[in-house]
Amino acid sequence: MPLFFKNQILFILVLMLVCFTLGIHAPIKASEGIDRYYVRYDIKSGKNKITDERLTMVPANNDFRAEKFSPSLVSNVISADPGESKQAIDTLAKENALKNVLEQKGLRSVKAQNHETIISYEGMIITPVSLTVLPYDDAQGGYGYTARVQFAPIAFPDQWENLKMKHRIKEFFHDFFLLFK
């Protein structure tokens, strides 16, 4: 190999090493918002009755633990008064859609202690959630809705190290190519 090509390869390797060690990251644009959220749904039960349920949603743009995202379509009916505000109905429908998607496709874990059981469903979503709410239906006793959610379940913990390494490599090459823009 000619000396000229060896110098170019050496220069590129040194540049990659410098980028990796300095941790050069792309500047955050003002128009960018949070679009990925970690979502968790916990159902607590004791003595064969559901005693508590909690839906948690936290921003997770740099979380690497998700498997591949895929679209999920959820249709259901929420019970609400015919005079409820549109905003309240939309909120109830989105919460119900997220709970259904998590129960169907999320990573499920179970904890039991002192005659109480907590079932947790975990996943990630990409916002916005596309939602269509139908008018109030007396026969169904509520509002029908259809929601389209981009969802990915959380991977099993034994896969997290592998996913973390892939995420770091992807970030490194992304940052490296930003130097040439």
Tab-separated table of C-alpha atoms in Angstrom:
chain	number	residue	atom	x	y	z
A	1	MET	CA	0.000	0.000	0.000
A	2	PRO	CA	1.430	3.425	-0.917
A	3	LEU	CA	2.478	5.743	1.890
A	4	PHE	CA	-0.190	8.319	0.885
A	5	PHE	CA	-3.059	5.883	1.604
A	6	LYS	CA	-1.502	4.795	4.894
A	7	ASN	CA	-1.385	8.423	6.014
A	8	GLN	CA	-5.050	8.956	5.080
A	9	ILE	CA	-6.141	5.848	6.965
A	10	LEU	CA	-4.065	6.880	9.964
A	11	PHE	CA	-5.562	10.398	9.837
A	12	ILE	CA	-9.121	9.008	9.744
A	13	LEU	CA	-8.436	6.636	12.640
A	14	VAL	CA	-6.917	9.436	14.744
A	15	LEU	CA	-9.883	11.688	13.916
A	16	MET	CA	-12.316	8.949	14.951
A	17	LEU	CA	-10.410	8.435	18.187
A	18	VAL	CA	-10.471	12.162	18.964
A	19	CYS	CA	-14.209	12.351	18.271
A	20	PHE	CA	-14.874	9.348	20.472
A	21	THR	CA	-12.771	10.572	23.393
A	22	LEU	CA	-14.014	14.169	23.323
A	23	GLY	CA	-17.611	13.077	22.995
A	24	ILE	CA	-18.579	15.528	20.267
A	25	HIS	CA	-22.348	15.579	19.958
A	26	ALA	CA	-24.689	17.256	17.531
A	27	PRO	CA	-26.141	20.528	18.805
A	28	ILE	CA	-29.765	20.303	19.832
A	29	LYS	CA	-32.015	22.247	17.512
A	30	ALA	CA	-34.673	24.486	19.012
A	31	SER	CA	-37.346	22.894	16.820
A	32	GLU	CA	-36.609	19.384	18.030
A	33	GLY	CA	-38.871	18.105	20.751
A	34	ILE	CA	-39.151	14.959	22.756
A	35	ASP	CA	-40.696	12.243	20.651
A	36	ARG	CA	-39.816	8.988	22.453
A	37	TYR	CA	-41.307	8.086	25.787
A	38	TYR	CA	-40.767	5.205	28.164
A	39	VAL	CA	-44.197	3.978	29.252
A	40	ARG	CA	-44.966	1.711	32.193
A	41	TYR	CA	-48.304	0.406	33.413
A	42	ASP	CA	-48.426	-1.095	36.929
A	43	ILE	CA	-51.410	-3.015	38.257
A	44	LYS	CA	-51.383	-3.724	41.989
A	45	SER	CA	-53.701	-6.367	43.385
A	46	GLY	CA	-54.324	-7.880	46.774
A	47	LYS	CA	-56.846	-10.446	47.958
A	48	ASN	CA	-57.998	-11.068	44.362
A	49	LYS	CA	-58.937	-7.418	43.792
A	50	ILE	CA	-57.190	-4.655	41.865
A	51	THR	CA	-56.249	-2.092	44.490
A	52	ASP	CA	-54.238	0.397	42.408
A	53	GLU	CA	-53.103	1.042	38.862
A	54	ARG	CA	-50.594	3.569	37.591
A	55	LEU	CA	-49.566	4.686	34.111
A	56	THR	CA	-46.139	6.354	33.973
A	57	MET	CA	-44.717	8.154	30.940
A	58	VAL	CA	-41.156	9.559	30.964
A	59	PRO	CA	-39.103	11.128	28.127
A	60	ALA	CA	-36.600	8.609	26.751
A	61	ASN	CA	-34.915	9.968	23.610
A	62	ASN	CA	-31.552	8.343	24.383
A	63	ASP	CA	-32.871	5.099	25.800
A	64	PHE	CA	-31.371	2.090	24.015
A	65	ARG	CA	-33.395	-0.690	25.650
A	66	ALA	CA	-36.294	-0.769	23.171
A	67	GLU	CA	-36.722	-3.422	20.542
A	68	LYS	CA	-37.906	-2.459	17.052
A	69	PHE	CA	-40.815	-0.038	16.755
A	70	SER	CA	-43.932	-1.134	14.926
A	71	PRO	CA	-47.350	0.449	14.444
A	72	SER	CA	-50.146	-0.808	16.689
A	73	LEU	CA	-53.812	-0.137	16.074
A	74	VAL	CA	-56.130	-0.082	19.098
A	75	SER	CA	-59.918	0.223	18.985
A	76	ASN	CA	-62.059	0.306	22.089
A	77	VAL	CA	-64.845	2.132	23.908
A	78	ILE	CA	-64.364	4.409	26.907
A	79	SER	CA	-67.207	5.102	29.279
A	80	ALA	CA	-67.773	8.795	29.814
A	81	ASP	CA	-70.703	11.151	30.206
A	82	PRO	CA	-72.144	12.578	26.967
A	83	GLY	CA	-71.368	16.097	28.221
A	84	GLU	CA	-67.620	15.515	28.856
A	85	SER	CA	-65.218	17.948	27.265
A	86	LYS	CA	-63.348	16.891	24.135
A	87	GLN	CA	-60.000	17.301	25.901
A	88	ALA	CA	-61.029	14.984	28.781
A	89	ILE	CA	-62.320	12.363	26.332
A	90	ASP	CA	-59.111	12.531	24.265
A	91	THR	CA	-57.000	12.129	27.402
A	92	LEU	CA	-59.021	9.128	28.581
A	93	ALA	CA	-58.842	7.548	25.122
A	94	LYS	CA	-55.036	7.987	24.879
A	95	GLU	CA	-54.491	6.551	28.357
A	96	ASN	CA	-56.758	3.612	27.561
A	97	ALA	CA	-54.975	3.008	24.238
A	98	LEU	CA	-51.551	3.032	25.903
A	99	LYS	CA	-52.738	0.623	28.599
A	100	ASN	CA	-54.139	-1.754	25.972
A	101	VAL	CA	-50.972	-1.688	23.850
A	102	LEU	CA	-48.786	-2.253	26.916
A	103	GLU	CA	-50.925	-5.184	28.078
A	104	GLN	CA	-50.870	-6.762	24.620
A	105	LYS	CA	-47.270	-6.165	23.523
A	106	GLY	CA	-45.240	-4.798	26.444
A	107	LEU	CA	-42.563	-6.543	28.472
A	108	ARG	CA	-44.380	-8.121	31.400
A	109	SER	CA	-42.887	-8.550	34.870
A	110	VAL	CA	-44.504	-9.790	38.074
A	111	LYS	CA	-43.545	-9.010	41.667
A	112	ALA	CA	-45.219	-10.615	44.663
A	113	GLN	CA	-44.687	-9.618	48.285
A	114	ASN	CA	-46.821	-9.785	51.458
A	115	HIS	CA	-49.953	-11.063	49.675
A	116	GLU	CA	-49.731	-8.257	47.101
A	117	THR	CA	-48.929	-8.725	43.443
A	118	ILE	CA	-47.722	-6.038	41.047
A	119	ILE	CA	-47.836	-6.741	37.328
A	120	SER	CA	-45.817	-4.264	35.255
A	121	TYR	CA	-45.925	-3.760	31.497
A	122	GLU	CA	-43.091	-1.765	29.902
A	123	GLY	CA	-42.443	-0.315	26.475
A	124	MET	CA	-41.582	2.774	24.465
A	125	ILE	CA	-43.722	4.898	22.174
A	126	ILE	CA	-43.052	7.522	19.553
A	127	THR	CA	-45.351	10.508	19.710
A	128	PRO	CA	-47.692	11.810	18.466
A	129	VAL	CA	-50.365	9.182	19.011
A	130	SER	CA	-52.903	9.333	16.194
A	131	LEU	CA	-56.378	9.321	17.733
A	132	THR	CA	-59.868	9.273	16.251
A	133	VAL	CA	-62.788	9.564	18.690
A	134	LEU	CA	-66.305	8.727	17.539
A	135	PRO	CA	-69.431	10.506	18.801
A	136	TYR	CA	-71.201	9.226	21.925
A	137	ASP	CA	-73.036	5.945	21.322
A	138	ASP	CA	-75.972	5.039	23.627
A	139	ALA	CA	-75.832	1.362	22.647
A	140	GLN	CA	-72.202	1.044	23.735
A	141	GLY	CA	-72.548	3.456	26.631
A	142	GLY	CA	-69.537	5.565	25.740
A	143	TYR	CA	-67.232	6.953	23.090
A	144	GLY	CA	-65.593	4.644	20.585
A	145	TYR	CA	-62.045	5.428	19.539
A	146	THR	CA	-59.256	4.202	17.314
A	147	ALA	CA	-55.621	4.964	18.152
A	148	ARG	CA	-52.478	4.322	16.141
A	149	VAL	CA	-49.366	4.025	18.310
A	150	GLN	CA	-45.730	3.476	17.286
A	151	PHE	CA	-44.724	0.981	19.993
A	152	ALA	CA	-41.672	-1.078	20.941
A	153	PRO	CA	-41.486	-3.387	23.946
A	154	ILE	CA	-38.512	-3.120	26.271
A	155	ALA	CA	-35.950	-5.844	25.582
A	156	PHE	CA	-35.123	-8.427	28.228
A	157	PRO	CA	-32.402	-7.256	30.644
A	158	ASP	CA	-29.892	-9.833	29.378
A	159	GLN	CA	-29.923	-8.037	25.985
A	160	TRP	CA	-29.288	-4.531	27.362
A	161	GLU	CA	-25.467	-4.645	27.169
A	162	ASN	CA	-25.606	-5.660	23.502
A	163	LEU	CA	-28.158	-2.934	22.730
A	164	LYS	CA	-26.081	-0.374	24.643
A	165	MET	CA	-22.998	-1.186	22.549
A	166	LYS	CA	-24.996	-0.923	19.301
A	167	HIS	CA	-26.396	2.427	20.462
A	168	ARG	CA	-22.914	3.784	21.243
A	169	ILE	CA	-21.558	2.673	17.864
A	170	LYS	CA	-24.512	4.234	16.073
A	171	GLU	CA	-24.055	7.509	17.981
A	172	PHE	CA	-20.324	7.518	17.269
A	173	PHE	CA	-20.795	7.164	13.515
A	174	HIS	CA	-23.613	9.724	13.552
A	175	ASP	CA	-21.343	12.218	15.321
A	176	PHE	CA	-18.449	11.381	13.010
A	177	PHE	CA	-20.489	12.077	9.881
A	178	LEU	CA	-21.776	15.347	11.361
A	179	LEU	CA	-18.189	16.629	11.270
A	180	PHE	CA	-18.289	16.568	7.478
A	181	LYS	CA	-21.606	18.379	7.071
